[in-house]
Structure formats: structure tokens, C-alpha cells
Short mmCIF file of C-alpha atoms in Angstrom, two decimals:
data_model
loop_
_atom_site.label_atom_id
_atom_site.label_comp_id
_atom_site.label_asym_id
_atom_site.label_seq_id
_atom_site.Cartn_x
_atom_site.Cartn_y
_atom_site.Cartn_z
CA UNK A 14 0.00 0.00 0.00
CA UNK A 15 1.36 3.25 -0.87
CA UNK A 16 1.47 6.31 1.08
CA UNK A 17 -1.41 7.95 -0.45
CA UNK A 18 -3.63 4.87 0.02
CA UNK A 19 -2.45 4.44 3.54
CA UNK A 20 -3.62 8.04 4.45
CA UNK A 21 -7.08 8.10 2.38
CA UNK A 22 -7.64 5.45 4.44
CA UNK A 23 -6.48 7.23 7.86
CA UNK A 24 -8.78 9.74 6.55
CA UNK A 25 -11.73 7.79 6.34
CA UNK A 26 -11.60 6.23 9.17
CA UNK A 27 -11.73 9.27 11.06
CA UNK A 28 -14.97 10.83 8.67
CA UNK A 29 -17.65 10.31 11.82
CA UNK A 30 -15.60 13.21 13.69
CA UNK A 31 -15.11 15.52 10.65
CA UNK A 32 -18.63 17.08 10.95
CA UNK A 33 -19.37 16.31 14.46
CA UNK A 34 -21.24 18.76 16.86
CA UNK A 35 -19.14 18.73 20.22
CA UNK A 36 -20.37 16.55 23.09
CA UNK A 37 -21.48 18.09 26.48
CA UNK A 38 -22.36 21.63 25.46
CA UNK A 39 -22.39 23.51 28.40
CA UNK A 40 -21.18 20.76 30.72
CA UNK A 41 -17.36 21.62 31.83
CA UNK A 42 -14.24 19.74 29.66
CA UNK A 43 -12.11 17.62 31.97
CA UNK A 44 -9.65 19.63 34.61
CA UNK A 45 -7.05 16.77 34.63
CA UNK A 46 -6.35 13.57 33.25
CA UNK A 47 -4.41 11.04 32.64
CA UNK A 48 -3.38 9.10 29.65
CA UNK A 49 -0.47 6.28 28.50
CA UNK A 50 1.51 7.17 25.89
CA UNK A 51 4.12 3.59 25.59
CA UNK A 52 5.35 3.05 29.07
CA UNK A 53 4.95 6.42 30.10
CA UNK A 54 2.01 8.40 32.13
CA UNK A 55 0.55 11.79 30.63
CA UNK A 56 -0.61 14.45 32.91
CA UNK A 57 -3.22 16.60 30.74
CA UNK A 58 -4.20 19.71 32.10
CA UNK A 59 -6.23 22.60 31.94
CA UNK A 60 -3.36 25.54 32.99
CA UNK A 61 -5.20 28.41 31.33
CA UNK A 62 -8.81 29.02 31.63
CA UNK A 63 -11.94 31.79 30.49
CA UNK A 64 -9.98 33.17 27.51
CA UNK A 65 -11.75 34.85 24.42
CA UNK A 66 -10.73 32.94 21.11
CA UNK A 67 -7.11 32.33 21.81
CA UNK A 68 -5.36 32.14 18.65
CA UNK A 69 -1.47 31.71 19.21
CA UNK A 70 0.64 32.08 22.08
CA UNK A 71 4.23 32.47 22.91
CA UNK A 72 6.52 32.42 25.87
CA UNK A 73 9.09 35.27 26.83
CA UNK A 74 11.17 35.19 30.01
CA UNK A 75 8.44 32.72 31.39
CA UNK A 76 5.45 34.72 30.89
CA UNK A 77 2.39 33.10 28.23
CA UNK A 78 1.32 35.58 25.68
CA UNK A 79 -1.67 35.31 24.05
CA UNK A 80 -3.40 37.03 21.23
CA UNK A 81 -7.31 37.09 21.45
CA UNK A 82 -9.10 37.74 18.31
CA UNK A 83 -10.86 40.21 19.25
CA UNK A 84 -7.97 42.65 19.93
CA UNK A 85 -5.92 41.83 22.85
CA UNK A 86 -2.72 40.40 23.71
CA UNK A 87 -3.09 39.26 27.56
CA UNK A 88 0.29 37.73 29.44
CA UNK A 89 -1.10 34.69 31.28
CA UNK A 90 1.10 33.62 34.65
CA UNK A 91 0.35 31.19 37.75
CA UNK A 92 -3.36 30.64 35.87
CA UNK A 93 -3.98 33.48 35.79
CA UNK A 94 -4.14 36.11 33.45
CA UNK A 95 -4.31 39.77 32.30
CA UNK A 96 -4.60 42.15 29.14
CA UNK A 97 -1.27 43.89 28.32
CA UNK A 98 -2.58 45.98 25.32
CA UNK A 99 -6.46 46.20 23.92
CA UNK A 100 -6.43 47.04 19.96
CA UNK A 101 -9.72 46.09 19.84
CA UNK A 102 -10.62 49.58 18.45
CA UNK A 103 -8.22 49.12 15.44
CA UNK A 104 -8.85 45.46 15.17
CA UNK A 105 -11.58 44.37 13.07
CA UNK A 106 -12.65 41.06 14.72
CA UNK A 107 -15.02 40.01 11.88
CA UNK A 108 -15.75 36.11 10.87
CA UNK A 109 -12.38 34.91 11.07
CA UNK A 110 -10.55 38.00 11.28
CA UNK A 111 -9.17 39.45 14.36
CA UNK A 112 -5.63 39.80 16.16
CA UNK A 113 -4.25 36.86 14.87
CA UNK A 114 -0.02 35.39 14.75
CA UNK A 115 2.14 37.08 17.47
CA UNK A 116 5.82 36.29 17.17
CA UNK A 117 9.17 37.54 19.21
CA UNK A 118 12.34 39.03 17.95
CA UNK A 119 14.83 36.65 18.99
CA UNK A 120 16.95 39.17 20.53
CA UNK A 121 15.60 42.59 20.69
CA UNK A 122 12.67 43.72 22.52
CA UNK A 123 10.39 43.09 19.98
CA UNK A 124 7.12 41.85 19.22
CA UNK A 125 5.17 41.15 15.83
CA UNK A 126 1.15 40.61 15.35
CA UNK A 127 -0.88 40.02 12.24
CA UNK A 128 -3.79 42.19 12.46
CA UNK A 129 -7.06 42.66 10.55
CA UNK A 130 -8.53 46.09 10.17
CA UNK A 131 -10.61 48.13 8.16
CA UNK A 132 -8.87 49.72 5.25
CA UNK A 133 -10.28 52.13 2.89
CA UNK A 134 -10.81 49.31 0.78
CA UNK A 135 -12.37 47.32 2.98
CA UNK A 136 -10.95 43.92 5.20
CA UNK A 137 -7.33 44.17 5.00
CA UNK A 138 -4.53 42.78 7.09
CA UNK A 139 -1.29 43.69 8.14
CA UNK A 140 1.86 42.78 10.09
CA UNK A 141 2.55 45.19 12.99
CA UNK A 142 6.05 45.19 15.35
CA UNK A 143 5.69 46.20 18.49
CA UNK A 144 7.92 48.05 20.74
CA UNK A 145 7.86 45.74 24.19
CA UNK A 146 10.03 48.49 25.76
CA UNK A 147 7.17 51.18 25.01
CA UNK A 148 3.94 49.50 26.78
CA UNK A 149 3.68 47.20 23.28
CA UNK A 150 3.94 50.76 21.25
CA UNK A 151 2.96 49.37 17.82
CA UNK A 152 3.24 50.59 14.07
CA UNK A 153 2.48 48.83 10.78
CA UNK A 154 5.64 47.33 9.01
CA UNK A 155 3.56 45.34 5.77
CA UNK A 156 -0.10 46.54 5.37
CA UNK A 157 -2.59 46.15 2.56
CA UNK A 158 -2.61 42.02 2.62
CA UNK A 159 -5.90 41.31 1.46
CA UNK A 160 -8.23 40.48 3.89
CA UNK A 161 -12.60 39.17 4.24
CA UNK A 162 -14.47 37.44 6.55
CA UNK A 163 -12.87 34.28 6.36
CA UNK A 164 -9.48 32.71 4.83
CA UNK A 165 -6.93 35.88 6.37
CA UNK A 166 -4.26 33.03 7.03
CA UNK A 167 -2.64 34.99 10.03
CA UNK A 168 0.27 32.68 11.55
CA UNK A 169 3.76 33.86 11.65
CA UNK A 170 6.81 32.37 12.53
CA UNK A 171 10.54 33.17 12.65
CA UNK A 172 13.17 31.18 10.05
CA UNK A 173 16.41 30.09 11.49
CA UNK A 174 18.25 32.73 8.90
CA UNK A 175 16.15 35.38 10.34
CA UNK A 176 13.65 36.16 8.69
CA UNK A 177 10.01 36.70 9.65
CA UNK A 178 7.41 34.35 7.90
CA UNK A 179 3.51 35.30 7.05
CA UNK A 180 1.38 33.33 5.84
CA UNK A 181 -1.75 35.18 4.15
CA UNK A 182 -5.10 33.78 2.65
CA UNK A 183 -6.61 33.98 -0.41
CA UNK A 184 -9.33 36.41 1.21
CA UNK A 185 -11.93 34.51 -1.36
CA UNK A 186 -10.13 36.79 -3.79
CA UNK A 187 -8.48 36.05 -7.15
CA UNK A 188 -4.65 36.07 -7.32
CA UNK A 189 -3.41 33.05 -5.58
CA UNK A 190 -1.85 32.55 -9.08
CA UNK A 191 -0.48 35.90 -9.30
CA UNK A 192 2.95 36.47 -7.56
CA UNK A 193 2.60 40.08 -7.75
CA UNK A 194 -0.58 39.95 -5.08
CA UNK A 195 0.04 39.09 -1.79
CA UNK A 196 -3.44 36.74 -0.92
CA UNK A 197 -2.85 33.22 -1.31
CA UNK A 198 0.84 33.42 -0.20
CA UNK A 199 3.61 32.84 2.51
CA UNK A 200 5.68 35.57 3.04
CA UNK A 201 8.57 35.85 3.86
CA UNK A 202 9.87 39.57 5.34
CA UNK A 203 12.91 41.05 7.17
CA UNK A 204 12.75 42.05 10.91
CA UNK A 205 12.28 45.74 9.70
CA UNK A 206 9.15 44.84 7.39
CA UNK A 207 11.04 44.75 3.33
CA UNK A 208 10.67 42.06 1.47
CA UNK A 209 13.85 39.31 2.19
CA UNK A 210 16.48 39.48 -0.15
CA UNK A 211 16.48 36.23 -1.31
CA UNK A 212 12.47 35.72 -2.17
CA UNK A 213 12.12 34.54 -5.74
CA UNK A 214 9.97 37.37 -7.24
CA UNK A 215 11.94 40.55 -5.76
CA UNK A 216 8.59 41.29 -3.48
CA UNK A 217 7.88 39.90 -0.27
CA UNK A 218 6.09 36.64 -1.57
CA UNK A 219 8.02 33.49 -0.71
CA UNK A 220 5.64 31.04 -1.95
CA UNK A 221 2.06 31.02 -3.85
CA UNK A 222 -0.63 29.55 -4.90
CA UNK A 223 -2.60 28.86 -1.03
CA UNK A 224 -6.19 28.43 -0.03
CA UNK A 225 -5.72 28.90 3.81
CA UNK A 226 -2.12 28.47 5.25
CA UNK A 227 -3.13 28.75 9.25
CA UNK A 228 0.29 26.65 10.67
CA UNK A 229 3.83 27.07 9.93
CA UNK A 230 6.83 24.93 11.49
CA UNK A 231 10.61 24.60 10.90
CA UNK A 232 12.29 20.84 11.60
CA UNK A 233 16.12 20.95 10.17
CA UNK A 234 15.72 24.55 8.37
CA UNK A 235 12.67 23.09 6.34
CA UNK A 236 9.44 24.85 6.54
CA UNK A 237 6.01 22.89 6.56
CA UNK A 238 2.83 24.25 6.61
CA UNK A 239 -0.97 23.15 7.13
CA UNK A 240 -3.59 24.11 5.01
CA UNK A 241 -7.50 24.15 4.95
CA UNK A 242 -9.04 22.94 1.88
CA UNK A 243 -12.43 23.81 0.80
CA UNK A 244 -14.97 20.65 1.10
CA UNK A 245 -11.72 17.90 0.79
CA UNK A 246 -7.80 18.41 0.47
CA UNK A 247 -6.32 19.83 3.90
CA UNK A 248 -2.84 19.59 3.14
CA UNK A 249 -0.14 19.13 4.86
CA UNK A 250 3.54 20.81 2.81
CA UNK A 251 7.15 21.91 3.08
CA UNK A 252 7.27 25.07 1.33
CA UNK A 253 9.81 25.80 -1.11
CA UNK A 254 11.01 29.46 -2.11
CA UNK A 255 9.04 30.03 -5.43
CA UNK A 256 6.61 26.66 -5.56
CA UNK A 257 3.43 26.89 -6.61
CA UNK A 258 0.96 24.95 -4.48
CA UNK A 259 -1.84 24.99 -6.87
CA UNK A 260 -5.05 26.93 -5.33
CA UNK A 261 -6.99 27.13 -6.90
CA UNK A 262 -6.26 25.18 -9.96
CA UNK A 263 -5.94 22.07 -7.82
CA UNK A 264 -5.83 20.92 -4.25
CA UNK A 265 -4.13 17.28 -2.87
CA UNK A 266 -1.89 15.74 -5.98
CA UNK A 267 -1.62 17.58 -9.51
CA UNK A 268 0.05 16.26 -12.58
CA UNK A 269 3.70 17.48 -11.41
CA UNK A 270 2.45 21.12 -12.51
CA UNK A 271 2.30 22.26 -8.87
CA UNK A 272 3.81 21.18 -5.63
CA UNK A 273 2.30 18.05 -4.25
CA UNK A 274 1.43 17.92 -0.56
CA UNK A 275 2.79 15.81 1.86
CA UNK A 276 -0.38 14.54 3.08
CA UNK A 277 -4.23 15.59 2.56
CA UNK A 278 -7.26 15.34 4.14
CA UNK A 279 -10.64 14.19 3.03
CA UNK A 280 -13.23 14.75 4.33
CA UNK A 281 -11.79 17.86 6.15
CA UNK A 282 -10.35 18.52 9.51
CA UNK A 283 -9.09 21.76 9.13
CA UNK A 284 -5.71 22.39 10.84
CA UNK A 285 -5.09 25.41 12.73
CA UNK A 286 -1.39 26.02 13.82
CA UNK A 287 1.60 23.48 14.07
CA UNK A 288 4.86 22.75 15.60
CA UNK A 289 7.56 19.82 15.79
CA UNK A 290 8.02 18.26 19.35
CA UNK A 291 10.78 18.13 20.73
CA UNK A 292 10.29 17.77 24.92
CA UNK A 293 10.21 15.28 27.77
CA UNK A 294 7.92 12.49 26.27
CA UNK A 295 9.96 10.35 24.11
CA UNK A 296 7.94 8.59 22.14
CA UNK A 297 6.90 11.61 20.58
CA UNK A 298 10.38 12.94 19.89
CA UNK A 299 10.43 14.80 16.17
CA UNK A 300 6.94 14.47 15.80
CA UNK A 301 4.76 16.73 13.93
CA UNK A 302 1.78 18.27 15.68
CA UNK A 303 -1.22 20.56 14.85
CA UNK A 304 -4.37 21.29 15.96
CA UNK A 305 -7.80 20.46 14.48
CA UNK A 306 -10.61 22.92 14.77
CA UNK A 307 -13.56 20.52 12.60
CA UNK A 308 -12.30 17.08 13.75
CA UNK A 309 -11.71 18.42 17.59
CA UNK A 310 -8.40 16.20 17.87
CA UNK A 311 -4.97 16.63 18.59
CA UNK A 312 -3.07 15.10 15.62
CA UNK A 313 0.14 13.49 15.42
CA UNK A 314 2.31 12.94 12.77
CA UNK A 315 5.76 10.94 12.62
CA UNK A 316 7.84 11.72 9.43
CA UNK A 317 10.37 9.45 8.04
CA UNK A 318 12.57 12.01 6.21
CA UNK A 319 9.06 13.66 4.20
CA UNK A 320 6.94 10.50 3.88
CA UNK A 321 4.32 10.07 6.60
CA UNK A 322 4.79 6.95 8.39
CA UNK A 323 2.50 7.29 11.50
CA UNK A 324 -0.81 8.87 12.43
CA UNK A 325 -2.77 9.66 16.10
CA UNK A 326 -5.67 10.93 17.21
CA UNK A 327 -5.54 12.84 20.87
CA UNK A 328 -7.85 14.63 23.08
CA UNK A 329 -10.44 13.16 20.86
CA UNK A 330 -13.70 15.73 21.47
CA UNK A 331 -12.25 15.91 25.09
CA UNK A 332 -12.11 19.72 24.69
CA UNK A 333 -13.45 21.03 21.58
CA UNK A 334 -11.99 22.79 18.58
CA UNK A 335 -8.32 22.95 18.81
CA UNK A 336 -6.08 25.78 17.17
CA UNK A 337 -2.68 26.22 18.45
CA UNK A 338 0.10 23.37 19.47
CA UNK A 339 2.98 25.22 21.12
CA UNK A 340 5.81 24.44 23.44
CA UNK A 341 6.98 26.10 26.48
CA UNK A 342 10.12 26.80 27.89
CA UNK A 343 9.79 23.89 30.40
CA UNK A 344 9.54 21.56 26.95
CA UNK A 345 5.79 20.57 27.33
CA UNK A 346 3.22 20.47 24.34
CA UNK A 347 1.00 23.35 25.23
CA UNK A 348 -2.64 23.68 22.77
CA UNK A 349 -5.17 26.45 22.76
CA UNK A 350 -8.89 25.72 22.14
CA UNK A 351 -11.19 27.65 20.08
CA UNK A 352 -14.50 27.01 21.57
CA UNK A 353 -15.68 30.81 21.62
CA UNK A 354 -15.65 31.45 17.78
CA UNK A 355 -19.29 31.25 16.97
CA UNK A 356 -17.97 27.36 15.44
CA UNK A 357 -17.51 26.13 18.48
CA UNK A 358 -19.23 24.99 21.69
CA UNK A 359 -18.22 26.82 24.34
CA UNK A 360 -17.80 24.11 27.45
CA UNK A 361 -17.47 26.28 31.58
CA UNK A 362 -14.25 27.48 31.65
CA UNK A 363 -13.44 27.82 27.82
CA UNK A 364 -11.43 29.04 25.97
CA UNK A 365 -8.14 27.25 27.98
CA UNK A 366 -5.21 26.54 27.26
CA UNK A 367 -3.91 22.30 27.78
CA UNK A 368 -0.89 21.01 28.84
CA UNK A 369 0.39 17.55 28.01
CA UNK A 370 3.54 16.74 30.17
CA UNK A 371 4.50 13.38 32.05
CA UNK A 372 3.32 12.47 35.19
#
């Protein structure tokens, strides 16, 4: 059975949970548990509670930020947690718009956010830097990316040559195609907003032809991404500097016209955001993680080299949509819900934050 076969199958198999409405609405989602992963004990936790759409979070000098969609980054610490700067009156928090990536510098003081607003045009987003020595003083660095209601992408990321990463939807908009627009993209930008000097097309697009990039994550100074589809193909790809990934002339495998995915998805599961583990639980060492917002589930994902060799469910409707896998400073898998969206239903307590560490 080849790899294709293998995961149309995974994907079937897991079809009863891709439309599902979430079990126990209104009833609380489980404070602890405990689950086996080999021979070891898993602690899963609730460390983060009563947020408002949490869609990525980041750690600096042991503090949790988070950005909230609707316009505010809060620092969490000890459980609890508090708003460090409300944009909700420049923030346009519409459908699946909102405050969206947040990113640090990795040395200066300095934080980025991708931001939808109202332009004169209409839904727009852009990628703000913010001064953390200046109460989060922020300014625009790339505005203009085309924005709607839905498909805004949002989720940055820094590259290991330092550069910051964007990626940006197709805003139900035409130019995907079109590597002079910057919908349907991945960008890639210095820390002072230009386009990088080595993108392909001498503008700040590092790779086209996207639906819905919403994860980014580097393993070995590769870059893979997941992708929503429309009604079938979420994809899962490592994005190459000037590769056309085919939206929306195709989605899942082309004819060796466009850039094949990794893996794809059908019926949907839509992936939110994504990282590569690399903390105390080692059976899960190098393994690929993102969140699932229709299929509620935790996935995991074991590469061998860029074939997909190994496929788990976790946290299986246990607490709702799931957006962002990320990892602390103490090494633990950390994973936001998404339960407040108007998709979602929101359980006492939600939105939270998880924590999967060993016992």
C-alpha cells in the first residue's frame, strides 16, 4: 500500500468526527487527566482558563502571551491572566478576522502581530512590530494584505536565517496565481518589514498559490505548513522558495504542474497552527503536531525524512476545537482551544489553554 492509500484510508476512518457537533455543550471539559503514551504516564491539564478565542501564544522570560481575536494580547502567569494591550478599536474582529499570529524578535525587545482592520478598501490585514520596551507601542511594518471574513491566514513564525514568515489567505479573492498579489501566499519579510532578499519574485512573496495556510513549522531549516481545503484536500507541505501549491487550480496531488502535498485530508479537519516536538515524552520525539478545529483532535504525525509513516488521534472531542500546538520553555506540548468562535461549543471554563507533560 502506498502512502497515499495508507492516508485516504487514515482519513476515512476518522470521517464520523469531521462534521461532528461537540459533546457536552455547556457541561465543563475535563480539569485533569491522565493518559499512556508507551510506558509512560501523561498528565493533561487545563493551565489556562476563560480566555476569548485564543489564537497563538508564545513564551518570553516565562510569561504566556496570548493574542485574542478580538484585539488583545493578555500575558497569562500562575493561571492566571491579564490584558497587556487592547487594539480592539483598530482590530476588526469580523468572521475569522481578528488579532491573529504574534511572534518575538529573537533578541531585541520586539514583538510582531498580524492584524485585521478596516482599510479604505475594505478587510485588510497587516503585520505590525511592536515596541515591548514602550507598553507594546505598535506601528504597521507590511499593510494592505488582502483580507474578508474568512481565509486571512494569520500565523507567523521566525526562520532560522532570520527572517520573519507570514502566511496570508486567499481572502476569497483572485490572485493566488499571481505572484505580484500578496493573498494566497507565505511571506517571507525582514525584521524591519522589506521584502527578504532572497524571495524569488523581488517582493515579499516566498511562496504562492494557497487556499488557507493557518500553521507554519521549521524541523532541520525546512518549513512545513498546514492548510485548509475547501470541502476535501487539507494539506499538509514543506514550502519551497518560489513553488506553486496549486489553489486554486488544484488541491491534494496535480500532474507534477504544482507542488504536491505531503499529506491531505478528506473529508476535512481543518488544521489550525503546528509545531515539531521536541520535549520530555519520548515517544513523541520529532513528531509533527497541529491542531484540528472541525475534527476536535490533537493530531500526530511521525515523518520518516518527508513521507508520513504514522498517524494519532488525541484529546479526541475531550475539549473542543483545537487551534494552536505550542511548546513552552519547560519543553511541554502546550494547545489552545477555540471554543468561543461562533464554530464552536463553548464548554465552563473555555477558551483554555492544555498542557500535556508526564506524570
Amino acid at each position: 500500500m502506498d502512502r497515499r492509500t495508507y492516508l485516504a484510508g487514515l482519513a476515512a476512518a476518522s470521517a464520523g468526527l469531521a462534521g461532528c457537533t461537540l459533546p457536552g455543550v455547556g457541561g465543563p471539559a475535563p480539569e485533569n487527566t491522565t493518559t499512556t503514551v508507551g510506558e509512560q504516564e501523561i498528565v493533561v491539564e487545563s493551565v489556562v482558563s476563560d480566555l476569548h478565542v485564543p489564537w497563538e501564544a508564545a513564551f518570553r522570560d516565562g510569561d504566556l502571551f496570548i493574542t485574542e481575536r478580538p484585539g488583545r494580547i493578555v500575558r497569562a502567569r500562575d493561571g492566571d491572566h491579564e490584558v497587556v494591550l487592547d487594539m480592539s478599536d483598530s482590530t476588526a474582529a469580523q468572521g475569522e478576522g481578528g488579532l491573529l499570529g504574534l511572534v518575538f524578535h529573537p533578541e531585541d525587545d520586539v514583538a510582531y502581530t498580524y492584524q485585521t482592520y478596516n482599510s479604505d478598501a475594505g478587510l485588510a490585514n497587516r503585520i505590525l512590530r511592536h515596541d515591548l520596551t514602550n507598553d507594546w507601542a505598535f506601528e504597521p511594518i507590511l499593510d494592505g494584505i488582502p483580507g474578508a471574513r474568512t481565509h486571512d491566514g494569520g500565523r507567523l513564525a521566525i526562520g532560522p536565517e532570520g527572517a520573519l514568515y507570514a502566511t496570508a489567505g486567499d481572502a476569497r479573492q483572485e490572485g493566488p496565481q499571481n505572484t505580484e498579489t500578496l493573498n494566497g501566499k507565505v511571506l517571507r519579510l525582514t525584521f524591519e518589514g522589506d521584502p527578504h532578499p532572497d524571495n524569488p519574485f523581488d517582493n515579499e512573496v516566498f511562496t504562492y498559490g494557497h487556499r488557507n495556510p493557518q500553521g507554519l513549522a521549521f524541523r532541520d531549516g525546512e518549513l512545513f505548513s498546514v492548510e485548509h481545503g475547501p470541502d476535501h484536500s487539507d494539506e499538509i507541505n514543506v514550502l519551497e522558495a518560489g513553488n506553486n501549491y496549486g489553489w486554486p487550480e488544484v488541491m491534494g496531488d496535480s500532474d507534477g504542474e504544482f507542488t504536491d502535498p505531503l499529506a491531505s485530508y478528506t473529508p476535512t479537519i481543518a488544521p489550525g497552527g503546528a509545531m515539531f516536538y521536541d520535549g520530555p515524552i519520548t515517544q513523541w520525539q520529532g513528531d509533527f503536531f497541529f491542531g484540528t478545529l472541525k475534527a476536535t483532535h490533537l493530531r500526530r504525525i511521525r515523518f520518516d525524512g518527508r513521507d508520513v509513516v504514522e498517524q494519532e488521534e488525541l484529546l479526541v472531542d475531550d475539549y473542543g476545537r483545537l487551534r494552536t500546538p505550542f511548546s513552552g520553555p519547560d519543553g511541554h506540548l502546550y494547545v489552545t482551544t477555540s471554543n468561543r468562535d461562533g464554530r464552536g461549543a463553548a464548554k465552563s471554563g473555555d477558551d483554555r489553554i492544555i498542557r500535556l507533560r508526564p506524570a
